mmCIF file of C-alpha atoms in Angstrom:
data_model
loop_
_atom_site.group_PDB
_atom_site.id
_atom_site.type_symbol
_atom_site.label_atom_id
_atom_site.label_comp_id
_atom_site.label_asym_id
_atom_site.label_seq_id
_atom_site.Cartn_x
_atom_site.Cartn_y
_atom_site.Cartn_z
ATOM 1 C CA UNK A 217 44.057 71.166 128.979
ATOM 2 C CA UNK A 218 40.133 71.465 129.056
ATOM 3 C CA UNK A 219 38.383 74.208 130.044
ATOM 4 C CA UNK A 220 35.095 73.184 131.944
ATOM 5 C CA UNK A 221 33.026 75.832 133.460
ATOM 6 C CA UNK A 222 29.793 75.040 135.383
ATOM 7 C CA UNK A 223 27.032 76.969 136.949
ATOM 8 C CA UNK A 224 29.073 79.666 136.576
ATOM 9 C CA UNK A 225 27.240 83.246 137.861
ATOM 10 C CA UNK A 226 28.527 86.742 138.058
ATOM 11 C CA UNK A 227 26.146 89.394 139.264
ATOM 12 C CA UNK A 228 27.479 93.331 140.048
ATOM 13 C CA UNK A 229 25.603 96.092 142.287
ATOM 14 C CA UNK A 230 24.576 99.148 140.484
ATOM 15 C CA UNK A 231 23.029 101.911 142.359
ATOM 16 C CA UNK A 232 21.249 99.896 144.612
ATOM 17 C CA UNK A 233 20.309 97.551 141.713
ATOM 18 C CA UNK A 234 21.746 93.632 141.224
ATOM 19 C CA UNK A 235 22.418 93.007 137.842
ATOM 20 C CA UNK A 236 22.596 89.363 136.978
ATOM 21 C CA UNK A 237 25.410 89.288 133.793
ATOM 22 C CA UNK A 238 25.953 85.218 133.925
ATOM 23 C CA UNK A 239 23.781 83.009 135.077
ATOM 24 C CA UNK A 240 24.346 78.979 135.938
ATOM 25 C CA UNK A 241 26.460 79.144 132.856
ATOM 26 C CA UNK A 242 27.712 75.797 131.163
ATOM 27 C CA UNK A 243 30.477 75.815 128.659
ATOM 28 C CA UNK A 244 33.267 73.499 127.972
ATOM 29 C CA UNK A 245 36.526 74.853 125.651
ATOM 30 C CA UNK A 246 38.911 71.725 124.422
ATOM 31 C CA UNK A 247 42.360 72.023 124.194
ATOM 32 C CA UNK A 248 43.594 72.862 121.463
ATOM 33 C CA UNK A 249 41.093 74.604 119.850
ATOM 34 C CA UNK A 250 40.069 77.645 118.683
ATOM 35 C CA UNK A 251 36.415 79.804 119.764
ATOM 36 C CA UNK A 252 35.075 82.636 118.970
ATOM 37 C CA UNK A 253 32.343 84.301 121.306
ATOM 38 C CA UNK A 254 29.944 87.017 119.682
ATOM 39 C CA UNK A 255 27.072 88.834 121.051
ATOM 40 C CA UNK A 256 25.939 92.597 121.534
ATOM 41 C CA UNK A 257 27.919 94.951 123.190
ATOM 42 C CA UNK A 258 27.573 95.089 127.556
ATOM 43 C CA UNK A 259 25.924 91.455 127.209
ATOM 44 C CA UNK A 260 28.955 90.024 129.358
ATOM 45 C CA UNK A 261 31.317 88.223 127.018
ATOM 46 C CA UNK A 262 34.559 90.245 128.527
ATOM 47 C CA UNK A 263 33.007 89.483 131.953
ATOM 48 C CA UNK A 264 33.457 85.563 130.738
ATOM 49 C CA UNK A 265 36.659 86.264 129.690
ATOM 50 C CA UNK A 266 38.080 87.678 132.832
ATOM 51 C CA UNK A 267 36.738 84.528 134.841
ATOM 52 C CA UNK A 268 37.650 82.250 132.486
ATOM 53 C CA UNK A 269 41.175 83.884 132.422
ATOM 54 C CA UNK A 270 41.345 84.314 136.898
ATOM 55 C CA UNK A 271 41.217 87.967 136.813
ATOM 56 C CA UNK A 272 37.584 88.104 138.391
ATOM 57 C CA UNK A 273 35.731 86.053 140.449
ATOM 58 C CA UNK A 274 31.936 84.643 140.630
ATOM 59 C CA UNK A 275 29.659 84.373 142.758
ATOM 60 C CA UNK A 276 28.645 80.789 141.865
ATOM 61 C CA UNK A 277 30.132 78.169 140.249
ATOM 62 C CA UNK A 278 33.506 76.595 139.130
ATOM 63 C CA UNK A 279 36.083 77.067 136.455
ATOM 64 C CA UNK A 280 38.090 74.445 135.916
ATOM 65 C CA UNK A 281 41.616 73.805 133.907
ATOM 66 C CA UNK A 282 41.589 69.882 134.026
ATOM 67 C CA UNK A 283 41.251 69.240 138.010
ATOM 68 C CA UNK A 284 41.884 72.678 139.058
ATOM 69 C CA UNK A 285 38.964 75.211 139.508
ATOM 70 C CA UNK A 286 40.871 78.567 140.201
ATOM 71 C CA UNK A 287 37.822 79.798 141.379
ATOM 72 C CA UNK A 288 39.083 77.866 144.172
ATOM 73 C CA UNK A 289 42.610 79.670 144.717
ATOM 74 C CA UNK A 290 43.944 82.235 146.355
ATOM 75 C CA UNK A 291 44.891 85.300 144.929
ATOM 76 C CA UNK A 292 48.132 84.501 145.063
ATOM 77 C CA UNK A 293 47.549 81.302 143.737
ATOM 78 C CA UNK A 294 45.190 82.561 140.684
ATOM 79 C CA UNK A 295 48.176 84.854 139.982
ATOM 80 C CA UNK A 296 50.613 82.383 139.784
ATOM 81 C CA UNK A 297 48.380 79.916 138.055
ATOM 82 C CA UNK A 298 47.477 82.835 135.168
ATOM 83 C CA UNK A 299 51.111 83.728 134.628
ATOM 84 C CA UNK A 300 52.263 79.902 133.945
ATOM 85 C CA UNK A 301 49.397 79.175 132.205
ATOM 86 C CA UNK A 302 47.288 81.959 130.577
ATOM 87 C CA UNK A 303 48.401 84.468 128.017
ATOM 88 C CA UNK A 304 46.310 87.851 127.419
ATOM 89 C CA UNK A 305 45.558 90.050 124.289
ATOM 90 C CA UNK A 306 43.530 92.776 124.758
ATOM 91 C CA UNK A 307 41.930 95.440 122.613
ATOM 92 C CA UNK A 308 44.104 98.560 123.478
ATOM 93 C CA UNK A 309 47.123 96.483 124.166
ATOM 94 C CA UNK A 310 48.370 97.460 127.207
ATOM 95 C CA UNK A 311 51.840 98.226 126.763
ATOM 96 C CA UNK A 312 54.292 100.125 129.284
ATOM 97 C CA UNK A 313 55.140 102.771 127.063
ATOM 98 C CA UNK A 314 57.956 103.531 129.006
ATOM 99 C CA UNK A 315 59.580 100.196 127.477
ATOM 100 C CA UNK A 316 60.912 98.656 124.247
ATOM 101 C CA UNK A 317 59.017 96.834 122.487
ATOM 102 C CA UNK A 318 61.514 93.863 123.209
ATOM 103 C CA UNK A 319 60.829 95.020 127.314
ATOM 104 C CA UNK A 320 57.563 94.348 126.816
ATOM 105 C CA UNK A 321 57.505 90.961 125.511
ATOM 106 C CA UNK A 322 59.966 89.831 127.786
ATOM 107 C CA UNK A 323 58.389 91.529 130.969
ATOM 108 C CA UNK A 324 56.179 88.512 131.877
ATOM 109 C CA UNK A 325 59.375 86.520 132.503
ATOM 110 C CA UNK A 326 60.981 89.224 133.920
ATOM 111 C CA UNK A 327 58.453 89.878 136.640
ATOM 112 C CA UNK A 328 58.112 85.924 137.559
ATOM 113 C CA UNK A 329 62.613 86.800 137.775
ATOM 114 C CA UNK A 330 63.196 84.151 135.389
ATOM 115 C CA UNK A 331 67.012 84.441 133.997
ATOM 116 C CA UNK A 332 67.674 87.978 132.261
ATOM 117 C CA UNK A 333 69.490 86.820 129.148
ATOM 118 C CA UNK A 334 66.698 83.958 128.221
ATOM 119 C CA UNK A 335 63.840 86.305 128.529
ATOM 120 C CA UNK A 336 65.269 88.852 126.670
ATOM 121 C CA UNK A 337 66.292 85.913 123.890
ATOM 122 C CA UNK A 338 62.758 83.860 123.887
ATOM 123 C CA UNK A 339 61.367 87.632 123.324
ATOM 124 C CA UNK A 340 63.833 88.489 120.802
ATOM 125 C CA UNK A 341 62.375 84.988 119.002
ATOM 126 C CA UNK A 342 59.098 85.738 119.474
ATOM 127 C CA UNK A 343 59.160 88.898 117.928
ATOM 128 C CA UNK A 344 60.570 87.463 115.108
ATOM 129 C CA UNK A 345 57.811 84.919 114.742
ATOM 130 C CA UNK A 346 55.192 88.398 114.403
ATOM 131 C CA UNK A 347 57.759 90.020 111.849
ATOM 132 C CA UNK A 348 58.938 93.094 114.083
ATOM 133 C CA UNK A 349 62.243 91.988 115.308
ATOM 134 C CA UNK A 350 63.607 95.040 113.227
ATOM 135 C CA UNK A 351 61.310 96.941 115.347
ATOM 136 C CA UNK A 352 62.540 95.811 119.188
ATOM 137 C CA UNK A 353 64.185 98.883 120.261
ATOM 138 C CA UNK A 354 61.294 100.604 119.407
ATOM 139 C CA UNK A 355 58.814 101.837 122.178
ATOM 140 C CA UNK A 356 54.854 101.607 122.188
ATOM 141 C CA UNK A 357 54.063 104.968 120.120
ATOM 142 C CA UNK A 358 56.640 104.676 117.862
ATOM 143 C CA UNK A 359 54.693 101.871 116.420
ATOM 144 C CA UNK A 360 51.268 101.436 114.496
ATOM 145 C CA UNK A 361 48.047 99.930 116.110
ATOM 146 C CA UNK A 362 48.721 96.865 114.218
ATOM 147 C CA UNK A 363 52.616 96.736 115.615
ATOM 148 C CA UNK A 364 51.384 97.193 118.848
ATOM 149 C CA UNK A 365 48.981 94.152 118.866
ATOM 150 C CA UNK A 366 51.464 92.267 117.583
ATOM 151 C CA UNK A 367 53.822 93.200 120.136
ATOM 152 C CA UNK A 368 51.014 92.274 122.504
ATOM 153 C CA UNK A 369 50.582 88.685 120.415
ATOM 154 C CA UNK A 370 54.008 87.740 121.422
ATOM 155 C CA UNK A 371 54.071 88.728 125.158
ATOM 156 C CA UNK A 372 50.603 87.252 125.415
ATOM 157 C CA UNK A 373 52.935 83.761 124.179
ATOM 158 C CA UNK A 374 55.786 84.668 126.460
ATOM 159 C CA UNK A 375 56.164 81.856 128.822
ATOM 160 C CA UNK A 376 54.527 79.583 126.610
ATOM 161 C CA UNK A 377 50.563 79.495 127.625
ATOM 162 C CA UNK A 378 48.382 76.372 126.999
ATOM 163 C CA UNK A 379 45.511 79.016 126.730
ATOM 164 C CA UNK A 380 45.521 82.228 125.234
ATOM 165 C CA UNK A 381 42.354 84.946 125.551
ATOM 166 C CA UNK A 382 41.940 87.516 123.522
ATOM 167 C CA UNK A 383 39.144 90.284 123.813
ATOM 168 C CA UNK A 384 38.117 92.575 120.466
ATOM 169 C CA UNK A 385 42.208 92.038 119.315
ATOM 170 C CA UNK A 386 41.139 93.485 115.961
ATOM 171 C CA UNK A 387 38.506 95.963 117.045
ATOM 172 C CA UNK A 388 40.173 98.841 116.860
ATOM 173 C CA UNK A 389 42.639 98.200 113.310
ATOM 174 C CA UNK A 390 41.561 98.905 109.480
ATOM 175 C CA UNK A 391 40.588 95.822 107.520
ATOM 176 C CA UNK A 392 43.710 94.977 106.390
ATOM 177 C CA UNK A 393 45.551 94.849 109.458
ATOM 178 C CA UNK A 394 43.076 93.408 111.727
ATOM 179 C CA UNK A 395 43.235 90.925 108.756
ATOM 180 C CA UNK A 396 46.545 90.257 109.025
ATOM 181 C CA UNK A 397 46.497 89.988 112.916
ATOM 182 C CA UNK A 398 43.984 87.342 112.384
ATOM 183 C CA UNK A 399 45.926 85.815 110.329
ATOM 184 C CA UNK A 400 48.691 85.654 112.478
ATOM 185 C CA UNK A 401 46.945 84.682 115.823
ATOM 186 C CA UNK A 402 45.420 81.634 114.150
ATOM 187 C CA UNK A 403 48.787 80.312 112.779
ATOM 188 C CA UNK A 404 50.210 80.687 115.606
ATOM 189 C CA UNK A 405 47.196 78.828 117.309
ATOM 190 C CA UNK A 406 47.507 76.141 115.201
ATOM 191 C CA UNK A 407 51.262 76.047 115.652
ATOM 192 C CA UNK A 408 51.150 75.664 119.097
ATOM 193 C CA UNK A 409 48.486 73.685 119.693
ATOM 194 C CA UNK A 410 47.055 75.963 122.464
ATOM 195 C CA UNK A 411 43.049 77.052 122.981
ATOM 196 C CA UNK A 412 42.337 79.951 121.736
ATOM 197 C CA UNK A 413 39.137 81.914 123.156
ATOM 198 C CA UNK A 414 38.245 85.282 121.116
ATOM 199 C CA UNK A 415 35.863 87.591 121.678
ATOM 200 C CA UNK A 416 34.957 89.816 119.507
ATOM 201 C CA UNK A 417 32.058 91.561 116.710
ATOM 202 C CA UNK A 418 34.290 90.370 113.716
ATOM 203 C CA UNK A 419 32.231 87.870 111.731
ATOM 204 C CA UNK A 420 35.212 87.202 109.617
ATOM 205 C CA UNK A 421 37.251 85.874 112.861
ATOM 206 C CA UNK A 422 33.981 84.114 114.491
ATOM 207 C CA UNK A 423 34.000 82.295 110.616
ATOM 208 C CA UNK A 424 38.280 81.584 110.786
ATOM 209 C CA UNK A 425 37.917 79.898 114.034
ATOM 210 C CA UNK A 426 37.213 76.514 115.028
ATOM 211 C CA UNK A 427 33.938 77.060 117.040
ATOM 212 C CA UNK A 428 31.627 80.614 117.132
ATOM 213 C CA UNK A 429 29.207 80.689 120.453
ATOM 214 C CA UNK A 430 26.831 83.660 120.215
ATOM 215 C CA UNK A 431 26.021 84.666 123.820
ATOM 216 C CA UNK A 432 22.561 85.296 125.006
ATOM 217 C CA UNK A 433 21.081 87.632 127.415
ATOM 218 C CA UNK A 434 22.012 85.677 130.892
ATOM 219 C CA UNK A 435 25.142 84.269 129.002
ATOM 220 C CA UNK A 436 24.116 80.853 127.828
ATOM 221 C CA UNK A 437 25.912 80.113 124.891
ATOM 222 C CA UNK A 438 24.635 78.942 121.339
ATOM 223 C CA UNK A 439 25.991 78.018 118.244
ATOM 224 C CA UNK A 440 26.484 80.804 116.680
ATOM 225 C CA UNK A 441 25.048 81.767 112.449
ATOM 226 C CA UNK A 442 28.379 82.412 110.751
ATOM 227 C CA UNK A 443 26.855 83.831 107.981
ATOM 228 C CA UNK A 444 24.717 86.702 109.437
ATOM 229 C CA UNK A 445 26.248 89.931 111.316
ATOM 230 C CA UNK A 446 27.214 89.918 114.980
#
């Protein structure tokens, strides 16, 4: 489904101060496509991300997945709505190290109590699909960075998300992995036919993708010059 976002504002209290991070911001993703968003670092692209994805709110504005705005639900509904139909990849991960690496991809279906014995098989698939099912018994730091993001790949695709967000999923792997993990989250992209919203300072990923929006101070967003560094 669409993403349509509209007037969209986020401000945040500092030590008296208001700082204004978004501002009547006006952005629409399509489905099934793939975006990049770029800028300098503290300008407020993870901030978009996190409303875009339900895990804040703004003070202004609407963000809407085809007629819903989940700006408009309840927590408990914004939950719900974000585990059916959002899937998360973050730049450390976020893994319960306490858990296999099998665990882990299965543990969005296991905290929604969806059958045991599917979860555990849809993860066991899944992990094939990012090349570590020789590596599901494994927990969090017995793997590399780049085994962990792929672990976190295929729980972010878990219960089968029509969007997927992913902030700085390469920033912290060498060139040849985060290369590779490109690779892979843009297969499976295209694979699935879900939207795909990156953030990130990689200008090879803002070039792989299907759309690169540099943000500006206040967030508007502008087409972004793939050839020059973010």
């Amino acid at each position: 489904m669409d993403i349509t976002i509209r007037s969209l504002s986020k401000t945040y209290s500092d030590a008296g101060r208001v700082l204004c991070v978004l501002q009547d911001l006006n952005v629409q993703f399509s489905a099934g496509n793939s975006y990049a968003i770029v800028g300098r670092s503290g300008i407020g692209k993870s901030t978009l991300l996190h409303l875009v994805g339900a895990l804040d709110t703004p003070q202004h504005g609407s963000v809407m997945y085809g007629d819903t705005d989940v700006v408009r639900l309840s927590p408990d509904e914004r939950a719900r709505f974000r585990g059916k139909h959002v899937g998360f990849i973050f730049q450390f991960h976020q893994l319960l190290p306490e858990f296999t690496a099998l665990e882990n991809v299965a543990m969005p279906c296991l905290i929604a109590e969806e059958d045991y014995a599917s979860s555990l098989a849809r993860a066991n698939e899944l992990l094939d699909l990012v090349g570590l099912r020789d590596r599901a018994q494994h927990r969090p730091g017995e793997l590399s960075g780049g085994e962990q993001q792929r672990v976190a790949i295929a729980r972010a695709l878990m219960r089968r998300p029509s969007v997927v967000l992913a902030d700085e999923p390469t920033g912290n792997l060498d060139i040849q992995t985060a290369a590779e993990i490109q690779r892979l989250l843009l297969d499976v992209q295209r694979r699935d036919g879900m939207t795909l919203v990156v953030v990130t300072h990689s200008q090879e990923l803002s070039k792989a993708v299907n759309v690169a929006l540099e943000m500006q101070p206040g967030g508007a967003l502008i087409a972004a010059n793939r050839g020059s560094s973010n």
